[in-house]
XYZ file of C-alpha atoms in Angstrom:
401
model
C 18.160 78.389 29.709
C 15.028 76.950 29.831
C 13.796 73.896 26.894
C 11.224 75.315 24.431
C 7.767 73.509 25.088
C 7.837 73.423 21.272
C 11.126 71.471 20.335
C 10.846 69.187 23.189
C 6.863 67.982 22.138
C 8.231 67.608 18.587
C 11.943 65.079 19.839
C 8.664 63.480 21.612
C 6.905 63.033 18.589
C 9.733 62.557 16.265
C 10.954 59.353 19.011
C 7.511 58.303 19.130
C 7.641 57.642 15.175
C 10.679 56.431 15.059
C 10.045 53.725 18.139
C 6.591 52.928 15.769
C 8.879 52.500 12.170
C 11.016 50.000 14.315
C 8.187 48.477 16.055
C 6.383 47.621 12.749
C 9.996 46.930 11.074
C 10.447 43.562 13.890
C 7.000 42.405 13.585
C 7.108 42.880 9.583
C 10.138 40.658 9.880
C 9.007 38.152 12.224
C 5.514 37.263 10.239
C 7.729 37.388 6.811
C 6.073 34.184 5.735
C 2.552 35.620 6.457
C 2.674 38.649 5.053
C 4.716 36.381 1.875
C 2.562 33.571 1.550
C -0.609 36.800 1.365
C 0.600 38.653 -1.806
C 0.995 34.645 -3.429
C -2.848 33.882 -2.477
C -4.454 33.206 -5.897
C -6.990 34.739 -3.799
C -9.911 31.602 -5.882
C -10.996 28.545 -4.781
C -8.550 25.669 -6.615
C -11.968 23.993 -7.409
C -13.200 26.465 -9.630
C -10.181 27.662 -10.850
C -9.036 26.654 -14.537
C -5.453 25.062 -14.631
C -3.313 26.502 -16.920
C -3.096 24.327 -20.104
C -1.013 21.611 -20.014
C 1.817 20.335 -21.603
C 1.497 16.768 -24.933
C 4.204 14.582 -23.972
C 5.549 13.556 -27.572
C 6.101 16.758 -27.882
C 9.453 17.765 -27.446
C 8.937 21.397 -26.280
C 6.417 19.590 -23.907
C 10.595 18.739 -22.353
C 13.667 20.623 -20.769
C 15.351 17.240 -22.323
C 14.755 14.567 -24.358
C 17.827 12.575 -25.088
C 19.271 10.387 -27.651
C 20.853 6.731 -26.731
C 23.269 5.632 -28.857
C 23.389 2.188 -27.355
C 20.689 -0.508 -26.401
C 22.106 -0.612 -23.082
C 22.142 2.548 -22.286
C 20.381 4.556 -18.849
C 17.783 6.393 -19.002
C 17.243 9.345 -16.275
C 13.937 10.988 -15.566
C 14.744 14.527 -13.829
C 12.096 16.309 -11.957
C 13.144 20.446 -11.060
C 11.797 21.561 -8.237
C 9.413 24.400 -7.299
C 10.782 27.330 -9.418
C 7.002 30.074 -9.348
C 6.269 31.035 -6.481
C 3.151 32.377 -6.587
C 0.160 35.341 -7.052
C -2.296 34.568 -9.710
C -1.950 31.164 -10.423
C -1.942 27.588 -8.351
C -0.123 26.351 -10.840
C 2.333 27.452 -13.102
C 2.203 27.695 -16.862
C 3.975 25.646 -18.770
C 5.835 29.175 -20.339
C 6.029 31.482 -17.297
C 9.279 33.072 -18.110
C 11.292 33.211 -15.230
C 9.868 30.417 -13.560
C 11.657 28.921 -17.155
C 14.130 30.367 -16.823
C 15.020 29.259 -12.879
C 14.750 25.819 -14.279
C 17.107 26.229 -17.960
C 19.936 28.504 -16.358
C 20.187 26.966 -12.517
C 17.909 24.558 -11.568
C 19.071 21.506 -14.526
C 22.782 22.775 -14.931
C 23.251 21.973 -10.903
C 20.765 18.978 -9.585
C 20.233 17.311 -13.686
C 23.007 17.246 -13.827
C 25.083 14.594 -11.846
C 22.363 12.296 -12.536
C 22.679 12.611 -16.560
C 26.365 11.850 -16.769
C 25.182 7.811 -15.609
C 22.380 8.198 -18.750
C 20.844 10.069 -21.484
C 18.312 12.777 -19.084
C 14.448 13.168 -19.540
C 13.526 16.775 -17.601
C 9.666 17.388 -18.204
C 7.868 20.699 -18.619
C 4.972 19.756 -15.361
C 2.607 22.275 -15.058
C 3.769 22.754 -10.998
C 2.530 23.475 -7.680
C 3.165 27.227 -6.640
C 5.759 27.801 -3.619
C 2.657 29.162 -1.803
C 0.768 26.008 -1.556
C 4.349 23.951 0.457
C 3.758 26.802 2.879
C 0.758 25.842 3.646
C -1.989 22.669 3.847
C -5.121 24.334 2.700
C -6.878 21.979 0.388
C -6.560 23.574 -1.874
C -2.657 24.250 -1.816
C -2.818 20.529 -1.907
C -5.425 20.329 -4.616
C -2.539 21.931 -6.285
C -0.064 19.205 -6.161
C -1.758 16.422 -6.816
C -2.857 18.051 -9.854
C 0.470 18.739 -10.815
C 1.425 15.078 -9.734
C -0.919 14.722 -12.566
C 1.563 16.020 -15.391
C 4.228 14.574 -13.780
C 2.402 11.129 -14.383
C 1.842 11.316 -17.658
C 5.285 12.719 -18.144
C 6.354 9.764 -17.213
C 4.177 7.232 -19.406
C 5.167 8.804 -21.663
C 9.597 8.106 -20.800
C 8.612 4.596 -20.518
C 7.388 4.417 -24.165
C 10.753 6.052 -25.010
C 12.899 4.368 -23.524
C 11.721 0.548 -24.076
C 10.878 -2.460 -21.930
C 15.143 -2.894 -21.039
C 17.286 -0.532 -20.645
C 17.890 0.782 -16.867
C 16.144 3.665 -15.601
C 17.155 6.425 -12.899
C 14.355 8.762 -11.131
C 15.786 11.800 -10.092
C 13.368 14.596 -7.889
C 14.138 17.354 -6.567
C 12.042 19.635 -3.882
C 7.996 19.695 -5.161
C 10.627 16.781 -7.787
C 11.720 14.434 -4.635
C 7.606 14.753 -3.948
C 6.367 13.615 -7.292
C 9.367 11.016 -8.001
C 7.780 9.127 -4.481
C 4.322 9.632 -5.767
C 5.163 7.393 -8.962
C 7.541 5.111 -6.679
C 4.502 4.308 -5.719
C 1.619 4.341 -7.769
C 3.818 3.034 -10.817
C 7.691 1.018 -10.129
C 6.289 -0.149 -6.830
C 3.444 -2.858 -8.354
C 5.468 -3.222 -11.702
C 8.244 -6.251 -10.461
C 9.769 -5.401 -14.296
C 10.105 -1.357 -13.791
C 11.462 -2.492 -10.415
C 14.118 -4.548 -11.502
C 15.218 -2.315 -14.342
C 15.412 0.895 -12.004
C 18.998 1.650 -10.796
C 17.739 4.105 -8.073
C 15.306 6.567 -6.999
C 17.202 9.873 -6.011
C 15.033 12.111 -3.678
C 15.959 15.728 -2.230
C 15.422 17.896 -0.390
C 11.932 16.040 0.464
C 10.590 14.378 3.584
C 10.319 10.120 2.549
C 8.518 8.759 5.784
C 10.145 5.130 6.666
C 6.398 3.934 6.924
C 6.095 3.734 3.394
C 9.388 0.481 4.042
C 7.084 -1.669 5.927
C 4.506 -1.240 3.059
C 4.302 0.105 -0.286
C 8.136 0.306 -0.639
C 8.784 -2.554 0.753
C 10.461 -4.138 -1.952
C 12.254 -0.726 -3.294
C 13.961 -0.611 0.376
C 16.762 3.074 0.939
C 20.303 2.184 -0.324
C 21.625 1.066 3.403
C 24.889 0.961 1.260
C 27.321 2.308 -1.774
C 26.777 -1.132 -3.467
C 22.733 -1.545 -3.033
C 19.975 -0.700 -6.897
C 16.867 -1.614 -6.515
C 17.140 1.558 -3.584
C 15.740 4.986 -2.428
C 18.652 7.302 -1.610
C 17.019 10.413 -0.032
C 17.587 13.288 2.449
C 16.869 16.413 2.982
C 19.364 18.784 4.410
C 19.143 21.481 7.407
C 22.144 23.670 10.105
C 21.850 22.682 13.692
C 20.353 26.084 14.384
C 18.233 26.461 11.652
C 15.054 25.048 13.617
C 12.687 26.486 10.504
C 13.703 24.297 8.272
C 13.995 21.728 10.996
C 10.539 22.028 11.827
C 9.156 22.451 7.993
C 10.492 19.223 6.840
C 10.378 16.578 10.395
C 6.906 17.794 11.356
C 4.979 20.608 9.459
C 5.799 18.456 5.978
C 2.965 17.129 4.267
C 3.513 13.317 1.944
C 2.421 10.515 0.458
C 0.832 7.888 2.873
C 0.904 3.416 1.357
C -3.076 3.923 0.222
C -1.742 6.620 -1.730
C -2.787 9.635 -0.145
C -1.389 12.766 1.433
C -0.671 12.588 5.165
C 2.128 15.279 7.866
C 5.037 13.099 8.886
C 5.366 13.915 12.364
C 5.490 10.557 13.931
C 6.781 8.789 10.269
C 10.121 9.188 11.051
C 12.374 9.839 7.874
C 14.711 8.334 5.693
C 17.714 9.492 5.625
C 20.915 8.362 3.322
C 24.844 10.636 3.262
C 24.847 11.399 0.595
C 29.041 11.237 1.458
C 28.931 7.952 2.635
C 26.560 7.120 0.111
C 25.021 4.351 3.113
C 22.554 5.019 5.268
C 24.462 5.294 9.214
C 24.142 7.892 11.804
C 28.128 7.885 10.940
C 29.733 11.215 10.456
C 31.331 12.352 7.229
C 33.867 14.665 8.014
C 34.332 17.311 5.015
C 38.111 16.443 4.071
C 35.008 13.085 2.795
C 32.959 16.135 1.067
C 33.776 15.435 -2.986
C 32.890 18.762 -3.914
C 30.086 20.727 -4.811
C 28.693 23.301 -7.308
C 26.756 27.093 -7.639
C 26.477 26.639 -11.491
C 24.305 28.656 -13.451
C 23.880 28.922 -17.377
C 25.396 25.696 -18.312
C 23.887 22.578 -20.170
C 23.109 19.943 -18.599
C 26.211 17.370 -19.444
C 28.356 19.715 -18.701
C 30.422 18.434 -15.502
C 32.097 22.036 -14.149
C 34.497 21.589 -11.073
C 32.919 20.913 -7.919
C 34.636 23.175 -5.214
C 35.325 19.746 -2.710
C 35.766 19.989 1.850
C 32.825 21.911 2.409
C 30.598 20.300 4.417
C 31.068 17.480 6.825
C 27.502 15.788 6.960
C 25.658 13.631 9.490
C 21.824 12.463 9.585
C 20.366 12.767 12.901
C 16.943 12.357 13.385
C 15.638 12.284 9.773
C 17.691 14.860 9.430
C 21.007 15.668 7.063
C 22.786 18.164 10.092
C 25.728 19.762 7.454
C 27.714 22.207 8.679
C 28.710 26.638 7.000
C 30.209 25.629 4.066
C 33.541 27.865 3.590
C 32.416 29.182 0.155
C 30.055 31.894 -0.185
C 28.469 30.683 -3.102
C 27.600 27.623 -1.247
C 25.615 28.847 1.814
C 21.631 29.174 1.531
C 20.747 33.131 0.106
C 18.740 35.429 2.341
C 15.525 35.009 0.865
C 11.362 35.217 1.300
C 10.414 31.632 2.492
C 14.032 30.506 2.102
C 12.831 27.365 4.492
C 10.780 26.337 1.911
C 13.235 26.720 -1.422
C 15.537 24.523 -3.357
C 18.577 26.513 -3.059
C 20.583 27.614 -6.330
C 23.282 25.352 -5.975
C 24.509 21.631 -5.166
C 26.079 20.663 -2.325
C 26.487 17.675 -2.613
C 27.682 17.294 -6.618
C 30.335 15.297 -7.379
C 29.632 12.829 -4.240
C 26.011 12.238 -5.881
C 27.755 12.356 -9.817
C 29.640 9.552 -8.312
C 27.311 7.388 -6.434
C 24.842 7.208 -9.732
C 27.694 6.165 -12.019
C 28.451 4.037 -9.588
C 25.306 2.031 -8.437
C 24.624 2.861 -12.259
C 27.038 0.092 -13.342
C 26.416 -2.732 -10.256
C 22.673 -2.826 -11.647
C 24.121 -2.887 -15.932
C 26.308 -6.316 -14.324
C 23.282 -7.578 -12.130
C 21.479 -7.550 -15.734
C 23.460 -9.151 -17.682
C 24.158 -11.651 -15.419
C 20.263 -11.942 -14.549
C 19.589 -12.067 -18.090
C 21.681 -14.999 -18.930
C 19.519 -17.169 -17.364
C 15.543 -18.561 -18.235
C 13.488 -16.655 -15.562
C 12.133 -18.632 -12.845
C 9.063 -20.653 -13.039
C 6.183 -17.978 -11.146
C 5.264 -22.111 -9.962
C 5.414 -26.274 -8.964
C 3.241 -27.571 -11.713
C 2.211 -31.249 -10.693
C 2.975 -33.731 -12.833
C 0.901 -37.123 -12.511
C 2.462 -40.364 -12.533
C 1.220 -41.733 -15.546
C 1.135 -45.640 -15.330
C 3.903 -48.199 -16.682
C 3.479 -50.519 -19.538
C 5.648 -53.130 -19.029
C 8.015 -53.849 -22.733
C 6.571 -57.726 -24.088
C 8.977 -60.364 -23.596
C 9.425 -62.113 -26.937
C 11.026 -64.992 -26.330
C 6.732 -65.240 -24.551
C 5.581 -64.788 -28.705
C 7.894 -68.118 -29.571
């Protein structure tokens, strides 16, 4: 029986169409980040863009959290949330953008602000965050959008300082984009001010690269947290699994952050700070999973709550400026498969309990140090030159007899 030429042609067409669809799917997957960027591009130069209305940081509505103090020496925590706005219609998010705001309150604050809220009164500002799109490329427009967002955070920090007073210990924490902004505050506001440096418990910069060249220059007086007991220091890490080559490349080569002069430049070749959160120290030593105090995948909880951590989920080791981790057994502590996941902060905190205990210890240490330092008079600024006074002898009364 002879094959029908029409049937053969039809099958060949179907096979060709199927092959084309497979090829299209593979190409789309390979170019998924570029395709995603295309849909998130605002399509207007930042120079002609009208940003959304900003916040009045004297108002409670400008804050996700603005706590109340119960004691004179109670520490204050300034927390800057990560990126939750993907982009599309704006370079910088509107303050009341529903999905972006919900992601902060429902996920980011319970997972990332809460560990630090246990060590002090929490202040978490709203700000016109730069869109995720701006961190997926290094266009001039994207850089301007990041710097614009930093301006909001700087104004919020000024309002924070006014509210907390001149003597209270302060802790700074930022995650992802928030870490980028906290690093800017260290350079612009805290490093030049001896009184603020004295009050700094520590700065926690998570999931945002911190170049080592800053510590030889503008951050010479705010060094890395070398040991678990250090205060007035910087604890920073960005983590990845050894096989996540794209994420490692983004963190160590393609990311941009602050320079000693306050501009932005690539991190490639500058070296990166890595402080192991399990060991609370800057070390290349491997920390096994049995030392891991616990991660948390919290959702919808208030920041002052303490959810039960899941311990023993990962080992960690610093190498080439990256914190290399192991895949957790607990599924909720594994990165989700989202578009542009390499640029995102995950909706869980793998080192929640490690950070909570670390912040509590450093907070107590600084409080003890401040109590001791403030017992003594401040040191003299300089040595005063004193001229010798002439010695006038006392007359001998016998000479007048």
